[in-house]
Coordinates of C-alpha atoms in Angstrom, one line a residue:
M261 CA -10.4 -29.5 -51.8
G262 CA -12.4 -29.3 -48.6
I263 CA -14.1 -26.1 -47.4
F264 CA -11.9 -26.0 -44.3
D265 CA -8.5 -26.8 -45.9
G266 CA -5.7 -25.2 -44.0
R267 CA -7.9 -24.0 -41.2
A268 CA -7.3 -24.8 -37.5
I269 CA -10.4 -25.5 -35.5
I270 CA -10.7 -26.6 -31.8
V271 CA -13.6 -28.8 -30.6
T272 CA -14.0 -29.2 -26.9
G273 CA -15.5 -32.4 -25.4
A274 CA -14.5 -34.2 -28.6
A275 CA -13.5 -37.5 -26.9
S276 CA -16.9 -38.9 -27.6
G277 CA -20.5 -38.3 -28.7
I278 CA -21.5 -35.1 -30.5
G279 CA -18.0 -33.6 -30.1
R280 CA -16.3 -36.6 -31.8
A281 CA -18.8 -36.6 -34.6
I282 CA -18.2 -32.8 -35.2
A283 CA -14.4 -33.2 -35.1
E284 CA -14.4 -36.1 -37.6
Y285 CA -16.8 -34.3 -39.9
L286 CA -14.7 -31.1 -40.0
A287 CA -11.4 -33.1 -40.4
E288 CA -12.9 -34.9 -43.4
R289 CA -13.4 -31.5 -45.0
G290 CA -9.8 -30.4 -44.5
A291 CA -9.7 -28.8 -41.1
T292 CA -6.8 -29.4 -38.7
I293 CA -8.5 -30.3 -35.4
G294 CA -7.6 -29.6 -31.8
V295 CA -9.3 -32.3 -29.8
F296 CA -9.8 -30.7 -26.3
D297 CA -11.1 -33.0 -23.6
L298 CA -10.5 -33.8 -19.9
N299 CA -10.6 -37.5 -21.1
G300 CA -7.1 -37.7 -22.6
A301 CA -7.5 -41.3 -23.7
G302 CA -10.8 -40.6 -25.4
A303 CA -9.2 -37.5 -27.1
E304 CA -6.4 -39.8 -28.4
K305 CA -9.0 -42.2 -29.8
T306 CA -10.7 -39.3 -31.7
V307 CA -7.3 -38.3 -33.1
A308 CA -6.7 -41.9 -34.2
A309 CA -10.1 -42.1 -35.9
I310 CA -9.4 -38.9 -37.8
A311 CA -5.9 -40.0 -38.7
G312 CA -7.3 -43.3 -40.0
K313 CA -9.3 -41.4 -42.5
G314 CA -6.4 -39.3 -43.6
G315 CA -7.2 -36.3 -41.5
S316 CA -5.1 -34.1 -39.2
A317 CA -5.7 -33.7 -35.5
S318 CA -3.9 -33.4 -32.2
A319 CA -5.2 -34.2 -28.7
F320 CA -5.0 -31.9 -25.6
Q321 CA -6.0 -33.2 -22.2
V322 CA -7.3 -30.0 -20.7
D323 CA -9.8 -28.8 -18.0
I324 CA -11.8 -26.0 -19.7
C325 CA -12.7 -24.7 -16.2
D326 CA -9.0 -23.8 -15.7
Y327 CA -8.2 -20.5 -17.6
A328 CA -4.4 -21.0 -17.4
A329 CA -4.7 -24.5 -18.7
V330 CA -7.0 -23.3 -21.5
E331 CA -4.6 -20.5 -22.5
K332 CA -1.6 -22.9 -22.6
A333 CA -3.4 -25.5 -24.7
I334 CA -4.9 -23.0 -27.2
D335 CA -1.6 -21.1 -27.6
S336 CA 0.2 -24.5 -28.1
F337 CA -2.3 -25.7 -30.8
A338 CA -2.4 -22.3 -32.6
G339 CA 1.4 -22.0 -32.4
V340 CA 1.8 -25.1 -34.4
N341 CA -1.3 -25.1 -36.6
G342 CA -2.5 -21.5 -36.6
P343 CA -3.8 -19.0 -37.2
L344 CA -6.8 -20.3 -35.1
Y345 CA -9.9 -20.1 -37.3
G346 CA -12.6 -21.9 -35.4
L347 CA -13.8 -22.9 -32.0
V348 CA -16.7 -25.3 -31.2
N349 CA -17.7 -25.1 -27.5
N350 CA -19.2 -28.6 -27.1
A351 CA -18.0 -29.9 -23.7
G352 CA -20.8 -30.1 -21.1
W353 CA -22.0 -32.0 -18.0
D354 CA -25.1 -32.4 -15.9
E355 CA -27.0 -34.7 -13.6
A356 CA -30.8 -34.9 -13.4
R357 CA -31.9 -33.4 -10.0
N358 CA -34.8 -31.3 -8.9
F359 CA -33.6 -27.8 -8.1
I360 CA -34.8 -28.0 -4.5
D361 CA -32.6 -31.1 -3.9
T362 CA -29.4 -29.5 -5.2
E363 CA -26.7 -27.6 -3.3
P364 CA -24.3 -24.8 -4.1
A365 CA -21.4 -27.2 -4.7
F366 CA -23.4 -28.9 -7.5
W367 CA -24.4 -25.5 -8.9
R368 CA -20.8 -24.5 -9.1
K369 CA -19.8 -27.6 -10.9
V370 CA -22.5 -27.3 -13.5
I371 CA -21.9 -23.6 -14.1
N372 CA -18.1 -24.1 -14.2
I373 CA -18.3 -26.7 -17.0
N374 CA -21.2 -25.4 -19.0
L375 CA -20.7 -21.6 -18.7
N376 CA -17.3 -20.8 -17.3
G377 CA -15.7 -23.3 -19.7
P378 CA -17.1 -21.7 -22.8
L379 CA -16.2 -18.3 -21.3
N380 CA -12.6 -19.4 -20.8
M381 CA -12.3 -21.0 -24.2
T382 CA -13.9 -18.1 -26.1
H383 CA -11.9 -15.4 -24.3
V384 CA -8.6 -17.0 -25.2
A385 CA -9.6 -18.0 -28.7
L386 CA -11.0 -14.6 -29.5
K387 CA -7.6 -13.0 -28.9
H388 CA -6.2 -15.2 -31.6
M389 CA -9.1 -14.5 -34.0
V390 CA -8.9 -10.7 -33.6
E391 CA -5.2 -10.9 -34.4
A392 CA -6.0 -13.0 -37.5
G393 CA -8.9 -10.8 -38.6
E394 CA -11.4 -13.6 -38.9
G395 CA -12.9 -16.5 -37.0
R396 CA -15.9 -18.6 -36.2
V397 CA -17.2 -19.6 -32.8
V398 CA -20.1 -22.1 -32.4
S399 CA -21.4 -23.1 -29.0
I400 CA -23.4 -26.3 -28.5
A401 CA -26.0 -25.0 -26.1
S402 CA -29.3 -26.8 -25.4
D403 CA -33.0 -26.4 -25.9
A404 CA -33.0 -26.5 -22.1
G405 CA -31.5 -23.0 -22.3
R406 CA -34.3 -21.9 -24.6
V407 CA -37.4 -23.4 -23.1
G408 CA -36.3 -25.0 -19.8
S409 CA -36.1 -28.6 -18.8
S410 CA -37.4 -30.3 -15.6
G411 CA -34.6 -31.6 -13.5
E412 CA -32.0 -29.3 -15.2
A413 CA -32.5 -25.9 -13.6
V414 CA -28.9 -25.0 -13.2
Y415 CA -27.9 -26.6 -16.5
S416 CA -30.6 -24.7 -18.3
A417 CA -29.4 -21.4 -16.7
A418 CA -25.8 -22.1 -17.8
K419 CA -26.8 -23.0 -21.3
G420 CA -29.1 -19.9 -21.5
G421 CA -26.0 -17.9 -20.5
T422 CA -24.0 -19.4 -23.2
I423 CA -26.6 -18.5 -25.8
A424 CA -26.6 -14.9 -24.4
L425 CA -22.8 -14.8 -24.6
M426 CA -22.8 -15.8 -28.3
K427 CA -25.4 -13.1 -29.1
T428 CA -23.5 -10.4 -27.2
L429 CA -20.1 -11.2 -28.8
A430 CA -21.8 -11.3 -32.2
R431 CA -22.6 -7.6 -31.6
E432 CA -19.3 -6.7 -30.1
C433 CA -17.3 -8.4 -32.9
A434 CA -19.6 -7.7 -35.9
R435 CA -17.0 -5.6 -37.7
K436 CA -14.0 -7.8 -36.8
G437 CA -14.7 -10.7 -39.2
I438 CA -15.7 -13.1 -36.4
T439 CA -19.1 -14.7 -36.0
F440 CA -20.8 -16.3 -33.0
N441 CA -23.7 -18.7 -33.2
S442 CA -25.4 -21.4 -31.1
V443 CA -26.7 -24.9 -31.8
C444 CA -29.3 -26.3 -29.4
P445 CA -29.7 -30.1 -29.3
G446 CA -33.0 -31.5 -28.3
P447 CA -33.2 -35.0 -26.7
T448 CA -30.1 -36.8 -27.9
D449 CA -28.8 -40.3 -27.5
T450 CA -25.7 -39.6 -25.4
P451 CA -24.2 -40.8 -22.2
L452 CA -25.8 -37.9 -20.4
L453 CA -29.3 -38.9 -21.5
A454 CA -28.6 -42.5 -20.6
S455 CA -27.9 -41.4 -17.1
F456 CA -31.1 -39.5 -16.9
N457 CA -33.0 -42.5 -18.4
E458 CA -31.5 -44.8 -15.8
S459 CA -32.6 -42.5 -12.9
S460 CA -36.1 -42.6 -14.3
G461 CA -36.3 -46.4 -14.3
G462 CA -36.0 -46.5 -18.1
K463 CA -39.1 -44.4 -18.7
L464 CA -37.6 -41.1 -19.9
A465 CA -36.1 -42.1 -23.2
P466 CA -39.3 -43.7 -24.6
A467 CA -41.4 -40.8 -23.4
L468 CA -39.1 -38.3 -25.2
E469 CA -39.2 -40.4 -28.3
R470 CA -43.0 -40.2 -28.3
S471 CA -42.9 -36.4 -27.8
V472 CA -40.6 -35.7 -30.7
P473 CA -42.5 -35.3 -34.0
M474 CA -39.9 -37.4 -35.8
K475 CA -40.4 -40.2 -33.2
R476 CA -36.7 -40.7 -32.5
L477 CA -33.9 -39.3 -30.4
A478 CA -31.2 -37.3 -32.1
Q479 CA -27.9 -39.0 -32.8
P480 CA -24.5 -37.4 -32.7
A481 CA -24.4 -37.5 -36.5
D482 CA -27.4 -35.2 -36.6
F483 CA -25.3 -32.2 -35.5
P484 CA -22.0 -31.8 -37.6
Q485 CA -23.7 -30.4 -40.7
V486 CA -25.3 -27.4 -39.0
V487 CA -22.1 -26.7 -37.1
G488 CA -20.2 -26.9 -40.3
M489 CA -22.6 -24.4 -41.9
F490 CA -21.9 -21.8 -39.2
L491 CA -18.2 -22.5 -39.5
D492 CA -18.1 -22.2 -43.3
P493 CA -16.1 -19.2 -44.5
A494 CA -19.0 -18.4 -46.8
S495 CA -21.3 -17.9 -43.7
S496 CA -19.7 -14.6 -42.9
Y497 CA -23.1 -12.8 -42.7
I498 CA -24.7 -15.2 -40.2
T499 CA -24.0 -14.2 -36.6
G500 CA -25.9 -14.1 -33.3
Q501 CA -28.2 -16.9 -34.3
T502 CA -29.5 -19.9 -32.4
I503 CA -30.8 -23.0 -34.1
S504 CA -32.5 -26.0 -32.5
V505 CA -31.8 -29.5 -33.8
S506 CA -34.6 -31.4 -32.2
G507 CA -36.6 -33.3 -34.7
G508 CA -39.4 -30.7 -34.5
L509 CA -39.8 -30.9 -30.8
S510 CA -39.0 -27.2 -30.4
M511 CA -39.8 -24.7 -33.2
H512 CA -38.7 -21.0 -33.0
G513 CA -39.6 -18.3 -35.4

């Protein structure tokens, strides 16, 4: 028996990277996964990978910035697999740019994906969880939202907002059986970091590796365990918390 047997959990941005690793980890432990991603083909590949290991998942090509689309997709997933138990807000996007070189259209895109997306997903999911009388929400934020990150001013602001959202909802829903927590990746070997590294002429990734006490970048496989801990039904007394997964680069006490 897995700890998530019979529980329906949505993971956004699960077509690749950290999101796919989380989705596969939860499915291996019995969860029924809703793979939400704008990349429909990638979402189907995640579903196939889960099914290949005997797990249960379904793909939804959805733009998390579109509230109506989010509502339709969540209602559809929960209608078949519910009640909805868990939500992992993982989807995100950014480009490395100095703030002074950005423009409002760029700000809107970054904020839409990294803050409005989790707002939309959480707002709809919360209605289902309140009705069910229990639930878990975990947002993949970023250490950029805790300590800042050069070239990521708007992204940092959006991720800081997501952390604040989780803390506020943890207070609002403390007596409803629903918990809200954040996981903050440090430098991670993902397509996003690869794009940043390319723009730096290949200098960024080696510099980050040197700065991390463990002397390596995080891998997608470094995150599912802590997400699973927050989602665990036994973790009902842990809410409003933010934990960094950064190889010791950032330490908060």
